[in-house]
mmCIF file of C-alpha atoms in Angstrom:
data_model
loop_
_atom_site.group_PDB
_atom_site.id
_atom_site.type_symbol
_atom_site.label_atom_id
_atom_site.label_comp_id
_atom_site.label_asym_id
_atom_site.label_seq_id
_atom_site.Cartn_x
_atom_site.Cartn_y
_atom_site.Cartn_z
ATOM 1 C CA UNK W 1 0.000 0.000 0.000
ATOM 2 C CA UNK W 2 2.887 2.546 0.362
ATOM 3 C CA UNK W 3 4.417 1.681 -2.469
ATOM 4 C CA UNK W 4 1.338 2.003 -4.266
ATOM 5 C CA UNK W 5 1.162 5.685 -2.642
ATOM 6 C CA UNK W 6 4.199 5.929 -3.674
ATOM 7 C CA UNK W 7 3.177 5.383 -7.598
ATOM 8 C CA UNK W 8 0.466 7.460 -7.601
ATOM 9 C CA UNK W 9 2.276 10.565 -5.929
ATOM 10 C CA UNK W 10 4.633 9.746 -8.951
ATOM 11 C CA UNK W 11 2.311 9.546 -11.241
ATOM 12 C CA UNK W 12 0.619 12.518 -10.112
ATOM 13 C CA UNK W 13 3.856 14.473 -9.707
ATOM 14 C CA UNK W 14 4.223 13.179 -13.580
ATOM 15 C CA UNK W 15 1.295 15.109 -15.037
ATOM 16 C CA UNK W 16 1.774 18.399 -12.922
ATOM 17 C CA UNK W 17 5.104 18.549 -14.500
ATOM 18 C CA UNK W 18 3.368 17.453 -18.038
ATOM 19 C CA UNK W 19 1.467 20.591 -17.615
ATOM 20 C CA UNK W 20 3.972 22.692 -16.378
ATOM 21 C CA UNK W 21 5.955 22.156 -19.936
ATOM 22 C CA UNK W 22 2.809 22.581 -21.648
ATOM 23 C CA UNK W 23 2.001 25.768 -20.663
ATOM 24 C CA UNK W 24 5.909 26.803 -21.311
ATOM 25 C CA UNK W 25 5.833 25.016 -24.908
ATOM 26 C CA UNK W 26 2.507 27.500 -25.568
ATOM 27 C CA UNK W 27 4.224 30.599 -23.714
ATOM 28 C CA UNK W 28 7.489 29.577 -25.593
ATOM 29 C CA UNK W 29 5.306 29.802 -28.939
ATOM 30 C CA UNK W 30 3.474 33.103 -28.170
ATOM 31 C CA UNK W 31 6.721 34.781 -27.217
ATOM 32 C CA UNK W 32 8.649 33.627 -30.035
ATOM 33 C CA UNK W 33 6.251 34.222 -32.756
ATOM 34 C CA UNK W 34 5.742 37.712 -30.971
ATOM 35 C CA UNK W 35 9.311 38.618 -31.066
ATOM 36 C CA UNK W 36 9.122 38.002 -34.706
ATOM 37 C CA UNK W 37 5.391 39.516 -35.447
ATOM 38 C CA UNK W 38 6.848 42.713 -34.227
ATOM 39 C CA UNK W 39 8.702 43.043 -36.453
ATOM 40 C CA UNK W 40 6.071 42.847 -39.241
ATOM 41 C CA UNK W 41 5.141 46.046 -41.348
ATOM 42 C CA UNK W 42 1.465 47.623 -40.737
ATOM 43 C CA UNK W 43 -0.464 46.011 -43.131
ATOM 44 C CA UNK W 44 1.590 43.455 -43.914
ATOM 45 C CA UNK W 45 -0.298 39.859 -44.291
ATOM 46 C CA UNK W 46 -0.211 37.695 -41.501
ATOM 47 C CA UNK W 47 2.679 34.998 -40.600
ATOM 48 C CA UNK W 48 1.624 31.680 -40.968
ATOM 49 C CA UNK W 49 3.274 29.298 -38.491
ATOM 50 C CA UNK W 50 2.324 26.001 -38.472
ATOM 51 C CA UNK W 51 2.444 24.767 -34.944
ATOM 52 C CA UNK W 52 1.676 21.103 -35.125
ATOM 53 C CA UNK W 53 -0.728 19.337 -37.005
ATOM 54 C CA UNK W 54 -4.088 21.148 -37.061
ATOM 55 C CA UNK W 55 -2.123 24.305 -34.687
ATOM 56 C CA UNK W 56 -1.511 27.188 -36.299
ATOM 57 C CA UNK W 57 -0.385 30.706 -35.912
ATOM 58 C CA UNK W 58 -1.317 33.583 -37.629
ATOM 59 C CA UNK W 59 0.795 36.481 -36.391
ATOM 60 C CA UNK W 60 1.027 40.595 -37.169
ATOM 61 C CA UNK W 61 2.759 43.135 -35.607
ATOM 62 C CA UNK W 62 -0.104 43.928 -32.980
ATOM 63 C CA UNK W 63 -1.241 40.666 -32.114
ATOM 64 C CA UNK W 64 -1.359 36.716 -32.318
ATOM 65 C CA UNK W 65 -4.174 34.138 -33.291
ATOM 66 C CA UNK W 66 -3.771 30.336 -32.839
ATOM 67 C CA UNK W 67 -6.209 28.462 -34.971
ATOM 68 C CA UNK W 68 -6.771 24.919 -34.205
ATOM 69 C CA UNK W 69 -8.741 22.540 -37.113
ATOM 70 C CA UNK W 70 -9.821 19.457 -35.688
ATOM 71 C CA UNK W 71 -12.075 16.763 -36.876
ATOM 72 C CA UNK W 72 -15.492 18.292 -36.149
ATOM 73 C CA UNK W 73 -14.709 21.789 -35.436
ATOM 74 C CA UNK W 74 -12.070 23.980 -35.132
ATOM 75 C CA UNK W 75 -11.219 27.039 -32.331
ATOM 76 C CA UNK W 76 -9.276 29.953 -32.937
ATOM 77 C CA UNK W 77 -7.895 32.233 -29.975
ATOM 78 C CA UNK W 78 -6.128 35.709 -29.458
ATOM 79 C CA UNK W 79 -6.612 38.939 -31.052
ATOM 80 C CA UNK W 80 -9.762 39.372 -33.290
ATOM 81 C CA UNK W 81 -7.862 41.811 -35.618
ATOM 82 C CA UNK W 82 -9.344 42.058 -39.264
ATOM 83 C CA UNK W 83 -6.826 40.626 -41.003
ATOM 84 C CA UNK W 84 -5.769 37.966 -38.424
ATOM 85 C CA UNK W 85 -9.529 37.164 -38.682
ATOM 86 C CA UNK W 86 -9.654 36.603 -42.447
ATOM 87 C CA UNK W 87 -5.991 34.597 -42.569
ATOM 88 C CA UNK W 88 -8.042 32.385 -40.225
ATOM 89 C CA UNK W 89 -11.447 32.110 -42.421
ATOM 90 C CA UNK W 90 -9.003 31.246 -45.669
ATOM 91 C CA UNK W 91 -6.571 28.948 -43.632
ATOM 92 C CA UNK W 92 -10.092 26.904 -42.410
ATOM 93 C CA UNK W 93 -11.257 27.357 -46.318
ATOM 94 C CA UNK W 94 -8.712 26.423 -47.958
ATOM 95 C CA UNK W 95 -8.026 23.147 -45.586
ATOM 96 C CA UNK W 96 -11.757 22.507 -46.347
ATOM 97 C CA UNK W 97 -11.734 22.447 -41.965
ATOM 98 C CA UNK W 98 -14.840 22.221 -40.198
ATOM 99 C CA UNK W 99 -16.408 25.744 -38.623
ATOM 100 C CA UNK W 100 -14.986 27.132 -36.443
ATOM 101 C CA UNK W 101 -17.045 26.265 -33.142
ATOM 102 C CA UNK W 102 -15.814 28.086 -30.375
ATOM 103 C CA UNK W 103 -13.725 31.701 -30.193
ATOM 104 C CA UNK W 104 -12.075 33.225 -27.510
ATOM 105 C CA UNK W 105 -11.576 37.191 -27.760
ATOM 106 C CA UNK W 106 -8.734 37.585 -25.827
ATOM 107 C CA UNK W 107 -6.793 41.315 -24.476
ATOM 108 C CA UNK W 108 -5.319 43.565 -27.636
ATOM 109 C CA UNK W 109 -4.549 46.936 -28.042
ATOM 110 C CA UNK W 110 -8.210 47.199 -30.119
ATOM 111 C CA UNK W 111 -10.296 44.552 -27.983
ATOM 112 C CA UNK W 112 -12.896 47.016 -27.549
ATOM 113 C CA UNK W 113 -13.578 47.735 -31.221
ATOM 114 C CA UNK W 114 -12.978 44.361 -32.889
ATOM 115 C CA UNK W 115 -15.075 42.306 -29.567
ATOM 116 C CA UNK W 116 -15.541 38.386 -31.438
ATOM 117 C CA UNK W 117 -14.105 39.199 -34.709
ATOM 118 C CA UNK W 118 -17.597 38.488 -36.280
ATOM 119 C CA UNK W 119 -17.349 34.671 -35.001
ATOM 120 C CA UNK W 120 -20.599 34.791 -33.112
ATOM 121 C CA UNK W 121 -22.581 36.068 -36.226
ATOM 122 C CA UNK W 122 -20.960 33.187 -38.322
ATOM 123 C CA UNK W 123 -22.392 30.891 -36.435
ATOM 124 C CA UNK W 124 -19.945 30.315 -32.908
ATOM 125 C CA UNK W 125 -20.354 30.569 -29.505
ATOM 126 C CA UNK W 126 -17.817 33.750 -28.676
ATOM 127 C CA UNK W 127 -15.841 34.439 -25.679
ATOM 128 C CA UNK W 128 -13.947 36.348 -23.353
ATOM 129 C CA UNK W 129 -12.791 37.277 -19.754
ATOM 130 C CA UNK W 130 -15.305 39.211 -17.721
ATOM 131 C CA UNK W 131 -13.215 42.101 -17.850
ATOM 132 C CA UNK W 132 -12.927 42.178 -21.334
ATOM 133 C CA UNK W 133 -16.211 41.471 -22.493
ATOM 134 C CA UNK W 134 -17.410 44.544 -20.198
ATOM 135 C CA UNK W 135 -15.053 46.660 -21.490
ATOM 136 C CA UNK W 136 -16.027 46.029 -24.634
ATOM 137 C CA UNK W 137 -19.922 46.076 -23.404
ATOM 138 C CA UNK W 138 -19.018 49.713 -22.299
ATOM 139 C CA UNK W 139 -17.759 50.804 -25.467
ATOM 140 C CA UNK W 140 -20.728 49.756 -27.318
ATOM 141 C CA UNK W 141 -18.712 46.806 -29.230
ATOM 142 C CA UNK W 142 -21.135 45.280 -32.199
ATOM 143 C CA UNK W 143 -19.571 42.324 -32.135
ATOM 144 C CA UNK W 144 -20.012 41.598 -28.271
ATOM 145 C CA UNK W 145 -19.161 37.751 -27.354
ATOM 146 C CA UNK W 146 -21.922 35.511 -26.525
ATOM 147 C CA UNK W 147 -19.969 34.702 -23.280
ATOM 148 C CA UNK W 148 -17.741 35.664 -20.372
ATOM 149 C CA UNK W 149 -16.405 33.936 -17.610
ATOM 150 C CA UNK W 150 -14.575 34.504 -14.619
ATOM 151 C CA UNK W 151 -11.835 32.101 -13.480
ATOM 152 C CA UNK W 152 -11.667 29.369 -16.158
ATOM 153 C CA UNK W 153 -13.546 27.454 -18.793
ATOM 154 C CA UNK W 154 -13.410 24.085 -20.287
ATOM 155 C CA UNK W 155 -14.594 23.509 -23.924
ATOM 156 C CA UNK W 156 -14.792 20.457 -25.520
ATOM 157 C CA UNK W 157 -13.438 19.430 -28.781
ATOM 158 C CA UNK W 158 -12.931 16.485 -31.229
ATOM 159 C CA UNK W 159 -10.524 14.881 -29.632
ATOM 160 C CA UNK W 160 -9.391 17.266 -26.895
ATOM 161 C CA UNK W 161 -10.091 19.515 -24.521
ATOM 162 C CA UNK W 162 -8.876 23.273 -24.358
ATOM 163 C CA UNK W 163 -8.463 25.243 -20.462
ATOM 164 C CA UNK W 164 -8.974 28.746 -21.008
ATOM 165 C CA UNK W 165 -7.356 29.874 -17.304
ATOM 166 C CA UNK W 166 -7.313 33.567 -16.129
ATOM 167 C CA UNK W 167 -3.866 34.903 -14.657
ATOM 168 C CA UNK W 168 -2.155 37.563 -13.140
ATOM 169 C CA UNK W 169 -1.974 40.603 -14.939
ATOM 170 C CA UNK W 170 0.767 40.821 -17.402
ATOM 171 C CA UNK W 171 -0.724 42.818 -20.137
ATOM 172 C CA UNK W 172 -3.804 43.476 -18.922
ATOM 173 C CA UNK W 173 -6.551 42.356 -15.925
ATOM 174 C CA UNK W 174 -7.896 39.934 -18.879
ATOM 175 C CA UNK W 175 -4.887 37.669 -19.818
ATOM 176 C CA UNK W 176 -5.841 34.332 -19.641
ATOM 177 C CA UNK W 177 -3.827 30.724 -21.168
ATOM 178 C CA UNK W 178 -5.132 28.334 -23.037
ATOM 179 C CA UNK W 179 -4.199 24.991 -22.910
ATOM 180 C CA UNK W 180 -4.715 21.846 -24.979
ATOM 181 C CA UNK W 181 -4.755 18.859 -22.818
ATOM 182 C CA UNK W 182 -3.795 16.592 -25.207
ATOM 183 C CA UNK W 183 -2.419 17.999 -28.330
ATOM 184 C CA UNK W 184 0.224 19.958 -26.499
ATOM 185 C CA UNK W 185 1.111 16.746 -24.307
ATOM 186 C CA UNK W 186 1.624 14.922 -27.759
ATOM 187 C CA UNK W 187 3.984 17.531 -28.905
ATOM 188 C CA UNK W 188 5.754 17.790 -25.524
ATOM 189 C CA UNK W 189 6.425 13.786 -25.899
ATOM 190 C CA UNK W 190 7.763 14.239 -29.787
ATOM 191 C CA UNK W 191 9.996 17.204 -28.865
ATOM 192 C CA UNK W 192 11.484 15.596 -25.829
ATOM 193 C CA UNK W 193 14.446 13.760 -25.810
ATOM 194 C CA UNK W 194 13.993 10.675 -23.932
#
């Protein structure tokens, strides 16, 4: 019995650590993609960065947006910026993806005035912080998301499940990380040496 204890502390102490390098392999991402969106020109067309299979990242000088395409819907997250918005709808076109299903609206410079990106009309159930979504309330935001939460959400998708987990401030009251239970785990385990 202590030894089996024993194995399940392990075990447990496994997938904490599991998690701990997922979040870092998504923060790793973010940063790196953001070191080199910023140095994109205005106007330029989005950076396509293909994270993993069905991950990608569409990046501009003012903000990031993952897309993920799985089998029976796909998610996108980050900035709703215009043209990050449309790179997404001809990436999930031109992959002949499923909808996209679920968006998160999350903190930019132009939150307020882009809300959902036009997500909820098309059909998805839009997000955001509480914060956010009543700061964009106040400012009388068109495309308001369908939904706000406080601490942290868990959607369901084809095959996975994505955390959407408020933190600290950083850049604003609103930041929150997303995580991919099992699609970031499977690219933890092929990008680790054993």
């Amino acid at each position: 019995s202590d030894h089996r204890r024993a194995m399940r502390s392990s075990e447990q102490m496994g997938r904490r650590a599991l998690a701990r390098r997922s979040v870092y392999l998504l923060a790793t991402v973010a940063l790196a993609a953001g070191g080199r969106s910023a140095g994109a020109q205005a106007g330029s067309a989005p950076r396509h960065t293909v994270i993993g299979p069905g991950l990608h990242l569409l990046s501009v000088a003012r903000g990031n947006l993952v897309v993920r395409i799985g089998a029976k819907e796909s998610f996108v997250a980050g900035a709703q910026r215009p043209e990050l918005v449309a790179a997404a709808r001809a990436l999930i076109a031109a992959q002949h993806a499923p909808t996209v299903r679920f968006a998160l609206a999350m903190a930019s410079e132009d939150a307020t005035r882009e809300g959902d990106g036009g997500w909820g009309a098309s059909g998805a159930i839009s997000l955001a912080h509480e914060l956010a979504r009543a700061r964009m309330m106040r400012a009388g935001t068109a495309a308001l998301p369908s939904m706000g939460f406080s601490e942290v959400v868990q959607l369901g998708l084809s095959g996975d499940e994505a955390h959407i987990v408020h933190q600290p401030a950083g850049y604003s009251d609103a930041d929150v990380i997303v995580h991919l239970e099992r699609e970031v785990a499977g690219l933890i385990r092929r990008n680790t040496p054993a």
